[in-house]
Structure formats: C-alpha cells, structure tokens
Short mmCIF file of C-alpha atoms (C1' of nucleotides) in Angstrom, two decimals:
data_model
loop_
_atom_site.label_atom_id
_atom_site.label_comp_id
_atom_site.label_asym_id
_atom_site.label_seq_id
_atom_site.Cartn_x
_atom_site.Cartn_y
_atom_site.Cartn_z
CA MET A 1 11.48 157.61 -92.93
CA ARG A 2 12.62 157.76 -96.43
CA LYS A 3 16.06 157.09 -97.55
CA PRO A 4 17.94 160.28 -98.12
CA ASP A 5 19.45 161.04 -101.43
CA ALA A 6 22.81 159.58 -102.04
CA PRO A 7 25.33 161.85 -100.44
CA PRO A 8 27.30 164.04 -102.76
CA SER A 9 30.20 162.33 -104.37
CA SER A 10 32.42 164.23 -102.09
CA SER A 11 30.82 166.05 -99.29
CA THR A 12 33.19 168.95 -99.47
CA GLY A 13 34.85 168.90 -102.78
CA GLY A 14 34.03 167.09 -105.96
CA GLY A 15 30.77 168.70 -106.79
CA GLY A 16 32.26 172.04 -105.95
CA ASN A 17 30.01 174.32 -103.97
CA LYS A 18 26.86 172.87 -105.38
CA LEU A 19 24.22 172.86 -102.72
CA ARG A 20 22.57 169.66 -101.82
CA LYS A 21 18.86 169.15 -102.19
CA GLY A 22 16.42 166.50 -101.26
CA LEU A 23 16.12 164.46 -98.17
CA TRP A 24 18.43 164.99 -95.30
CA SER A 25 20.82 162.28 -94.26
CA PRO A 26 21.25 161.41 -90.60
CA GLU A 27 24.73 162.88 -90.78
CA GLU A 28 23.39 166.18 -91.96
CA ASP A 29 20.75 166.12 -89.28
CA GLU A 30 23.39 165.50 -86.70
CA LYS A 31 25.53 168.33 -87.94
CA LEU A 32 22.68 170.73 -87.92
CA MET A 33 21.40 169.60 -84.59
CA ASN A 34 24.81 169.85 -82.99
CA TYR A 35 25.39 173.22 -84.45
CA MET A 36 22.07 174.55 -83.30
CA LEU A 37 22.48 173.21 -79.82
CA ARG A 38 25.93 174.65 -79.57
CA ASN A 39 25.38 177.99 -81.18
CA GLY A 40 21.72 178.63 -81.23
CA GLN A 41 19.96 180.15 -84.12
CA GLY A 42 21.64 182.85 -86.06
CA CYS A 43 21.69 183.80 -89.65
CA TRP A 44 20.64 180.69 -91.47
CA SER A 45 23.13 181.02 -94.26
CA ASP A 46 25.81 181.17 -91.60
CA VAL A 47 24.35 178.12 -89.99
CA ALA A 48 24.53 176.28 -93.24
CA ARG A 49 28.08 177.36 -93.82
CA ASN A 50 29.42 176.95 -90.33
CA ALA A 51 27.79 173.66 -89.68
CA GLY A 52 29.54 172.27 -92.70
CA LEU A 53 26.39 171.56 -94.59
CA GLN A 54 26.05 171.73 -98.32
CA ARG A 55 22.64 173.18 -97.92
CA CYS A 56 21.16 176.57 -98.35
CA GLY A 57 20.15 178.39 -95.22
CA LYS A 58 16.58 178.10 -96.16
CA SER A 59 16.79 174.37 -96.27
CA CYS A 60 18.50 174.28 -92.88
CA ARG A 61 15.84 176.46 -91.40
CA LEU A 62 13.10 174.27 -92.73
CA ARG A 63 14.74 171.14 -91.51
CA TRP A 64 15.23 172.56 -88.09
CA ILE A 65 11.76 173.93 -87.77
CA ASN A 66 9.94 170.98 -89.20
CA TYR A 67 12.00 168.12 -87.97
CA LEU A 68 14.90 168.72 -85.63
CA ARG A 69 13.55 171.18 -83.14
CA PRO A 70 13.65 169.39 -79.82
CA ASP A 71 10.28 170.62 -78.74
CA LEU A 72 8.48 169.05 -81.61
CA LYS A 73 5.66 166.80 -80.79
CA ARG A 74 5.53 163.68 -82.84
CA GLY A 75 2.82 161.31 -83.74
CA ALA A 76 -0.75 161.56 -84.78
CA PHE A 77 -2.91 164.48 -83.99
CA SER A 78 -5.18 163.98 -81.05
CA LEU A 79 -8.86 164.57 -81.38
CA GLN A 80 -8.43 167.66 -79.33
CA GLU A 81 -5.79 168.97 -81.65
CA GLU A 82 -7.90 168.10 -84.61
CA GLU A 83 -10.83 170.03 -83.27
CA LEU A 84 -8.63 172.93 -82.50
CA ILE A 85 -7.18 172.92 -85.99
CA ILE A 86 -10.58 172.87 -87.56
CA HIS A 87 -11.74 175.62 -85.34
CA LEU A 88 -8.70 177.74 -85.93
CA HIS A 89 -8.90 177.13 -89.62
CA SER A 90 -12.45 178.31 -89.60
CA ILE A 91 -11.18 181.53 -88.19
CA LEU A 92 -7.81 181.91 -89.78
CA GLY A 93 -8.10 180.15 -93.06
CA ASN A 94 -4.89 178.80 -94.51
CA ARG A 95 -2.69 180.70 -92.15
CA TRP A 96 -0.85 177.61 -91.15
CA SER A 97 1.83 179.37 -89.23
CA GLN A 98 -0.78 181.16 -87.18
CA ILE A 99 -2.52 177.92 -86.49
CA ALA A 100 0.71 176.19 -85.68
CA ALA A 101 1.59 178.94 -83.25
CA ARG A 102 -1.34 177.81 -81.19
CA LEU A 103 -0.50 174.16 -81.28
CA PRO A 104 2.65 173.65 -79.30
CA GLY A 105 4.99 171.18 -80.81
CA ARG A 106 3.31 171.17 -84.18
CA THR A 107 4.64 172.76 -87.30
CA ASP A 108 2.80 174.64 -89.94
CA ASN A 109 3.89 172.09 -92.48
CA GLU A 110 2.57 169.28 -90.38
CA ILE A 111 -0.75 170.97 -89.88
CA LYS A 112 -0.98 171.88 -93.50
CA ASN A 113 -0.34 168.31 -94.52
CA PHE A 114 -2.80 167.05 -91.99
CA TRP A 115 -5.40 169.44 -93.22
CA ASN A 116 -4.90 168.70 -96.86
CA SER A 117 -4.76 164.97 -96.50
CA THR A 118 -7.19 164.24 -93.75
CA ILE A 119 -9.46 167.00 -92.68
CA LYS A 120 -10.13 168.44 -96.08
CA LYS A 121 -11.23 165.07 -97.28
CA ARG A 122 -13.45 164.63 -94.32
CA LEU A 123 -15.00 167.99 -94.88
CA LYS A 124 -15.59 167.11 -98.47
CA ASN A 125 -17.19 163.84 -97.60
CA SER A 126 -19.46 165.32 -95.06
CA ASN A 127 -20.34 167.94 -97.60
CA ASN A 128 -21.26 165.41 -100.19
CA SER A 129 -23.41 163.40 -97.91
CA GLY A 130 -25.66 166.39 -97.77
CA ASP A 131 -28.02 165.84 -94.89
CA ALA A 132 -27.91 168.16 -92.03
CA GLU A 133 -26.55 165.64 -89.67
CA THR A 134 -23.55 164.61 -91.60
CA ARG A 135 -23.18 168.10 -92.77
CA GLY A 136 -22.54 168.81 -89.21
CA GLY A 137 -19.57 166.53 -89.53
CA ALA A 138 -16.73 168.85 -89.91
CA ALA A 139 -18.55 171.99 -89.17
CA SER A 140 -19.88 170.64 -85.97
CA LEU A 141 -16.45 169.56 -85.10
CA ALA A 142 -15.58 173.14 -85.18
CA HIS A 143 -18.42 173.74 -82.87
CA VAL A 144 -17.86 170.86 -80.59
CA ASN A 145 -16.11 172.91 -78.08
CA GLU A 146 -17.40 176.17 -79.18
CA HIS A 147 -18.57 177.27 -75.82
CA GLN A 148 -15.54 175.80 -74.28
CA LEU A 149 -13.29 177.57 -76.69
CA GLN A 150 -15.14 180.77 -76.38
CA GLY A 151 -14.60 180.67 -72.73
CA MET A 152 -10.97 180.38 -73.42
CA TYR A 153 -10.94 183.33 -75.67
CA VAL A 154 -11.55 185.41 -72.64
CA ASP A 155 -8.26 186.92 -72.15
CA SER A 156 -7.87 186.52 -68.49
CA SER A 157 -4.19 186.52 -68.21
CA SER A 158 -2.73 189.18 -70.32
CA SER A 159 -1.81 192.26 -68.44
CA SER A 160 -2.14 194.29 -71.55
CA SER A 161 -5.64 193.15 -72.06
CA SER A 162 -7.48 195.89 -70.38
CA SER A 163 -9.61 195.51 -73.39
CA SER A 164 -12.18 197.95 -74.45
CA MET A 165 -14.42 195.00 -74.71
CA PRO A 166 -16.23 194.52 -71.49
CA GLY A 167 -14.87 191.58 -69.68
CA GLY A 168 -12.68 190.77 -72.60
CA LEU A 169 -15.51 188.92 -74.17
CA PHE A 170 -14.87 187.01 -77.29
CA MET A 171 -16.87 188.71 -79.93
CA ALA A 172 -16.03 186.64 -82.87
CA ASN A 173 -19.02 187.39 -84.94
CA GLN A 174 -18.50 191.03 -84.86
CA TYR A 175 -14.84 191.51 -84.67
CA ASP A 176 -13.30 188.47 -85.95
CA LEU A 177 -11.36 188.55 -89.16
CA LEU A 178 -11.22 192.22 -89.37
CA PRO A 179 -8.20 193.38 -91.16
CA LEU A 180 -6.12 195.13 -88.68
CA PRO A 181 -2.90 196.94 -88.91
CA GLU A 182 0.09 195.78 -87.13
CA VAL A 183 -0.39 194.57 -83.67
CA GLY A 184 2.65 195.50 -81.79
CA CYS A 185 3.41 195.43 -78.13
CA GLY A 186 -0.10 194.28 -77.52
CA MET A 187 -1.59 197.45 -78.77
CA ILE A 188 -3.25 198.37 -81.95
CA ARG A 189 -2.28 201.59 -83.50
CA VAL A 190 -5.41 203.51 -83.96
CA GLU A 191 -4.10 206.87 -84.89
CA ASP A 192 -4.65 206.02 -88.48
CA SER A 193 -8.37 206.02 -88.62
CA SER A 194 -8.29 204.71 -92.12
CA TYR A 195 -7.81 201.34 -90.63
CA PHE A 196 -11.39 201.34 -89.75
CA HIS A 197 -12.48 202.34 -93.15
CA GLU A 198 -10.83 199.55 -94.91
CA PRO A 199 -13.27 196.91 -95.90
CA PRO A 200 -12.39 193.54 -94.60
CA THR A 201 -10.05 191.85 -96.96
CA VAL A 202 -12.33 189.01 -97.53
CA ALA A 203 -10.13 187.12 -99.86
CA GLN A 204 -7.24 187.45 -97.56
CA ALA A 205 -9.19 186.06 -94.73
CA GLY A 206 -10.19 183.18 -96.86
CA MET A 207 -13.83 183.96 -96.71
CA GLU A 208 -16.50 184.21 -99.22
CA ASN A 209 -19.94 185.57 -98.70
CA GLY A 210 -19.28 186.16 -95.13
CA PHE A 211 -18.49 182.62 -94.40
CA TYR A 212 -15.47 180.69 -93.94
CA GLY A 213 -14.97 177.02 -93.72
CA ASP A 214 -15.43 175.31 -97.01
CA GLY A 215 -18.79 176.78 -97.43
CA GLN A 216 -20.04 175.28 -94.26
CA GLY A 217 -20.60 178.53 -92.57
CA VAL A 218 -18.47 177.61 -89.71
CA MET A 219 -17.78 181.13 -88.80
CA MET A 220 -20.09 183.80 -89.78
CA VAL A 221 -18.71 187.20 -90.28
CA GLU A 222 -20.95 190.11 -90.29
CA GLY A 223 -19.32 193.12 -91.78
CA GLY A 224 -17.32 193.76 -88.72
CA LEU A 225 -17.73 196.92 -86.85
CA MET A 226 -14.88 198.27 -84.99
CA GLY A 227 -16.29 200.93 -82.82
CA GLY A 228 -14.54 203.61 -84.73
CA GLY A 229 -12.00 205.53 -82.88
CA CYS A 230 -12.13 203.73 -79.63
CA GLU A 231 -8.80 202.84 -78.30
CA LEU A 232 -8.13 199.21 -78.44
CA PHE A 233 -5.74 197.23 -76.44
CA VAL A 234 -5.12 193.71 -77.32
CA PRO A 235 -2.86 191.12 -75.91
CA PRO A 236 0.07 189.99 -77.93
CA LEU A 237 -0.92 187.98 -80.88
CA GLU A 238 1.19 185.01 -80.31
CA SER A 239 1.29 182.79 -77.36
CA SER A 240 3.89 183.50 -74.79
CA GLN A 241 5.85 180.74 -76.36
CA GLU A 242 6.31 182.60 -79.53
CA GLU A 243 6.80 185.82 -77.73
CA THR A 244 9.76 184.47 -75.93
CA ALA A 245 10.98 182.97 -79.09
CA MET A 246 11.06 186.33 -80.65
CA ASN A 247 12.67 187.93 -77.72
CA ASP A 248 15.36 185.42 -77.51
CA GLY A 249 16.05 185.68 -81.14
CA GLY A 250 16.68 182.03 -81.13
CA ALA A 251 15.06 178.75 -81.75
CA GLY A 252 12.01 179.13 -79.69
CA SER A 253 12.83 180.34 -76.31
CA MET A 254 15.77 178.17 -76.47
CA VAL A 255 18.25 178.57 -73.76
CA SER A 256 21.08 180.45 -75.21
CA SER A 257 24.02 178.53 -76.39
CA ALA A 258 26.14 179.94 -73.67
CA ASP A 259 23.66 178.87 -71.08
CA LEU A 260 23.56 175.54 -72.66
CA SER A 261 27.18 174.87 -72.70
CA ASN A 262 27.63 176.25 -69.27
CA SER A 263 24.82 174.61 -67.54
CA GLY A 264 24.85 171.31 -69.26
CA ASP A 265 21.25 171.74 -70.11
CA VAL A 266 21.58 169.98 -73.35
CA ASN A 267 19.92 166.94 -71.95
CA LYS A 268 17.09 169.01 -70.77
CA ILE A 269 16.67 170.42 -74.18
CA GLN A 270 16.98 167.15 -75.91
CA SER A 271 14.31 165.69 -73.76
CA GLY A 272 11.94 168.35 -74.89
CA MET A 273 12.11 170.58 -71.86
CA LEU A 274 13.08 173.38 -74.04
CA TRP A 275 10.93 176.20 -72.96
CA GLU A 276 12.02 178.31 -70.16
CA ASP A 277 8.55 179.52 -69.50
CA GLU A 278 7.23 177.09 -66.98
CA ASP A 279 3.72 177.59 -68.18
CA ILE A 280 4.50 175.95 -71.41
CA ARG A 281 4.46 172.27 -71.26
CA VAL A 282 4.84 170.62 -74.54
CA GLY A 283 3.24 167.28 -74.64
CA GLU A 284 0.79 167.74 -71.87
CA TRP A 285 -1.01 170.86 -72.67
CA GLU A 286 -4.57 171.75 -72.14
CA LEU A 287 -6.77 173.66 -74.46
CA GLY A 288 -7.25 176.20 -71.79
CA ASP A 289 -3.57 176.73 -71.56
CA LEU A 290 -3.36 176.94 -75.26
CA MET A 291 -5.86 179.63 -75.55
CA LYS A 292 -4.45 181.72 -72.83
CA ASP A 293 -3.12 184.95 -74.12
CA VAL A 294 -4.86 184.33 -77.34
CA SER A 295 -7.29 186.86 -78.50
CA PHE A 296 -8.63 185.85 -81.80
CA PRO A 297 -10.47 188.96 -82.73
CA PHE A 298 -7.21 190.71 -83.27
CA LEU A 299 -5.19 188.35 -85.20
CA ASP A 300 -2.76 190.01 -87.43
CA PHE A 301 -4.80 190.50 -90.47
CA GLN A 302 -3.16 193.30 -92.21
CA VAL A 303 -4.42 195.67 -94.74
CA GLU A 304 -2.60 195.24 -97.93
"C1'" DA B 1 2.61 138.07 -106.92
"C1'" DA B 2 2.45 142.23 -109.34
"C1'" DG B 3 0.75 146.44 -110.78
"C1'" DA B 4 -2.45 150.33 -109.77
"C1'" DT B 5 -4.06 153.62 -106.69
"C1'" DG B 6 -4.31 156.66 -102.95
"C1'" DG B 7 -2.45 158.66 -98.63
"C1'" DT B 8 1.19 160.73 -96.04
"C1'" DC B 9 5.00 163.44 -95.37
"C1'" DA B 10 9.35 165.87 -96.25
"C1'" DA B 11 11.17 169.17 -98.94
"C1'" DC B 12 11.33 172.57 -102.63
"C1'" DC B 13 9.68 176.74 -104.99
"C1'" DG B 14 8.24 181.30 -105.55
"C1'" DC B 15 6.75 185.24 -103.52
"C1'" DA B 16 6.38 188.93 -100.13
"C1'" DA B 17 7.94 191.21 -96.13
"C1'" DT B 18 11.58 192.66 -93.41
"C1'" DT B 19 16.24 193.77 -92.31
"C1'" DT B 20 20.80 195.06 -93.47
"C1'" DT B 21 24.21 197.39 -96.16
"C1'" DT C 1 16.96 205.77 -100.68
"C1'" DA C 2 17.91 201.76 -103.19
"C1'" DA C 3 19.68 197.33 -103.56
"C1'" DA C 4 20.83 193.08 -101.61
"C1'" DA C 5 20.29 189.66 -98.27
"C1'" DT C 6 17.54 187.21 -95.19
"C1'" DT C 7 13.44 185.34 -93.32
"C1'" DG C 8 8.89 183.47 -93.31
"C1'" DC C 9 4.91 181.76 -95.50
"C1'" DG C 10 1.72 179.01 -98.32
"C1'" DG C 11 1.33 176.15 -102.31
"C1'" DT C 12 3.01 172.35 -104.66
"C1'" DT C 13 5.69 168.34 -105.82
"C1'" DG C 14 7.45 163.86 -105.56
"C1'" DA C 15 9.09 159.77 -102.98
"C1'" DC C 16 7.70 156.26 -100.13
"C1'" DC C 17 4.36 153.19 -98.16
"C1'" DA C 18 0.05 150.65 -97.55
"C1'" DT C 19 -3.91 148.89 -99.49
"C1'" DC C 20 -6.62 147.32 -103.18
"C1'" DT C 21 -7.57 144.75 -107.42
#
DNA sequence: AAGATGGTCAACCGCAATTTT
DNA sequence: TAAAATTGCGGTTGACCATCT
C-alpha cells in the first residue's frame, strides 16, 4: 500500500477546518473503523465529524465501502468471478455497482478497475486477433457458463417470484435490458402503461445496434417485448445481502452497534462473519448462491 | 544502474437522484 | 414547493510498483 499523505500539520488545529484529501493514514483508518464498529453507519458527514476525521463524509463513505468494510474480499479475482463479471457486464454495461452487488465482497471500484485494466485489454486483444477462435476469447468467456448461468437465473427461491413467465424462465433475449420503471417490493408498477411504450434506452444500457459487449455481440437484444399489460412480478433486484443492508440502514446487514457492543460480536464482524443472513457466506460462495434471487430481466433500468 | 513505460489501485470529481428541512 | 443536504454512481486522475530497455 502506498504511503499516505503527510498528516496535516496539526490534526485538529493548525490548518483550521481544512479537510484532508489523499490517501488515508492507518490512524484515520482506525478511527473510522472504530467509529463504524461502535456506532454503525449513519449520516456520513456526522461520521466524519464524530470520528474526529478531517475528511468529508463522502471520503469516509468511500473509504469504508472500498477498503474498511469487514466483509470485503481481498486478493485477485478468481476465474469464476472473472467470468461472472464479464457476463454481468455483457448484460449490465458499466453499472459497476449493480455488478458489484452480485459479487459478494467485491466493490464497484474494484470491479471497475479490474475491468478497465485487465478485462478490457483482453477483450481488445482478442478483438484484434480477429479470427473466430480468438474472437471467442472474451465473448466466449461470457458464454462459458451460459447454460449454467441461465439455469441460475431461474428464480427458484424468491417468494415474490410467482412470475408471469412460465417457470420463471430466464428470457434474456427478449426481456433483458428493457428499461423498466422502479422495481419496488419485488413488483413492477404496471399501472402506467407508458412504460411499455418507451423504447429501450439503448445508450443507457450501453448497447449499440442491439448488441452489448464491446461489439462482440455477447448479448443480443431484440427489441424487447414486454407482453403489454400483463402483470409482472419480479423478485427484488438486489441479492438478499443488499436487501438486508437496506433494511438495516447500516453497513451491509451489519449487526447494529447496540448488538455489537452488547454481544461482543466485534470479533465476529472483524473476521468477516458480518452478515446475519446465514445464506450469505462471503469467501466461499457458489455461483448458484450468487444468482439466487437474481432475476436479470428486470434489473433496474429506468426510463429517464 | 537508471530512466522509460505500462499496470494497478486508491481516491477524487462531478453529476444525478433522493431525502430532509 | 423549493432549497439544501446527503447519498450513490461512474469516470477520471495520479501515485506507486514492476518490468523493460
């Protein structure tokens, strides 16, 4: 890790209230970490203030999310993760946070960096080499587990998934990437029929000419049809992990600070056993688990 | 050995959306 | 209802490091 910027001449005074920028020092990390473990996530500007950090809330948030969160998975991306990223990117485009939401322990920043530095290059190379075989390179990667992934798209677990699609089949070609209005409570609002009249926001979905994936045609989109007027139920967009995160209003589904301090669960948290949901096992997850509760056709593309 | 080059990663910036006042 | 504050996101930058010449 890089050396942090020299600490301010005087951490509290001296420079006045000037906010610090640049790399975080271990001391700052410690302050933030301690504060978060003690108090949980609140208003980030309060966090910055109360933790005694000369940082803006935004910076604290970023540091926590990208670096300090105990559930973060470190180290290189596995092949499995790589394939998943490529596949998700073929569907979602540069929606890094959406992709990250499906890769436990990985941050959007991490994935974005990985994509830009590694995968993108690989895609480019395989593009340049031209022949069908190498061309397959990245694109085929996205297909490597296509059938496997598709099987996982079947939303077998969500109670709210009494989908109008028979058997909850993954119908990517037809339904994927459609701009949809808000997906709330696992249900699409369909009372506004105009939703179905909106052309797909191609640019938004990162597609051109019906393709996405650096021109490799990874995912073909055929002017999606959305069975006008039929009532659609979809499972929650995010994995249960994120769901709980939202519900808890804290850092992930972090045990509340009170619970923490009372139960002495700090160790548990620090060792990465952060999630209360027993189904979520950071560090030893399976693709199948990952894709549970995930229904790609109804990602939150929103009409703008 | 020293400089050039490229890759990786952490962090910032600007914008948009959402929430609060 | 409007303004302000907060949050979240994606793009970009720049420092550090490894490798190459």
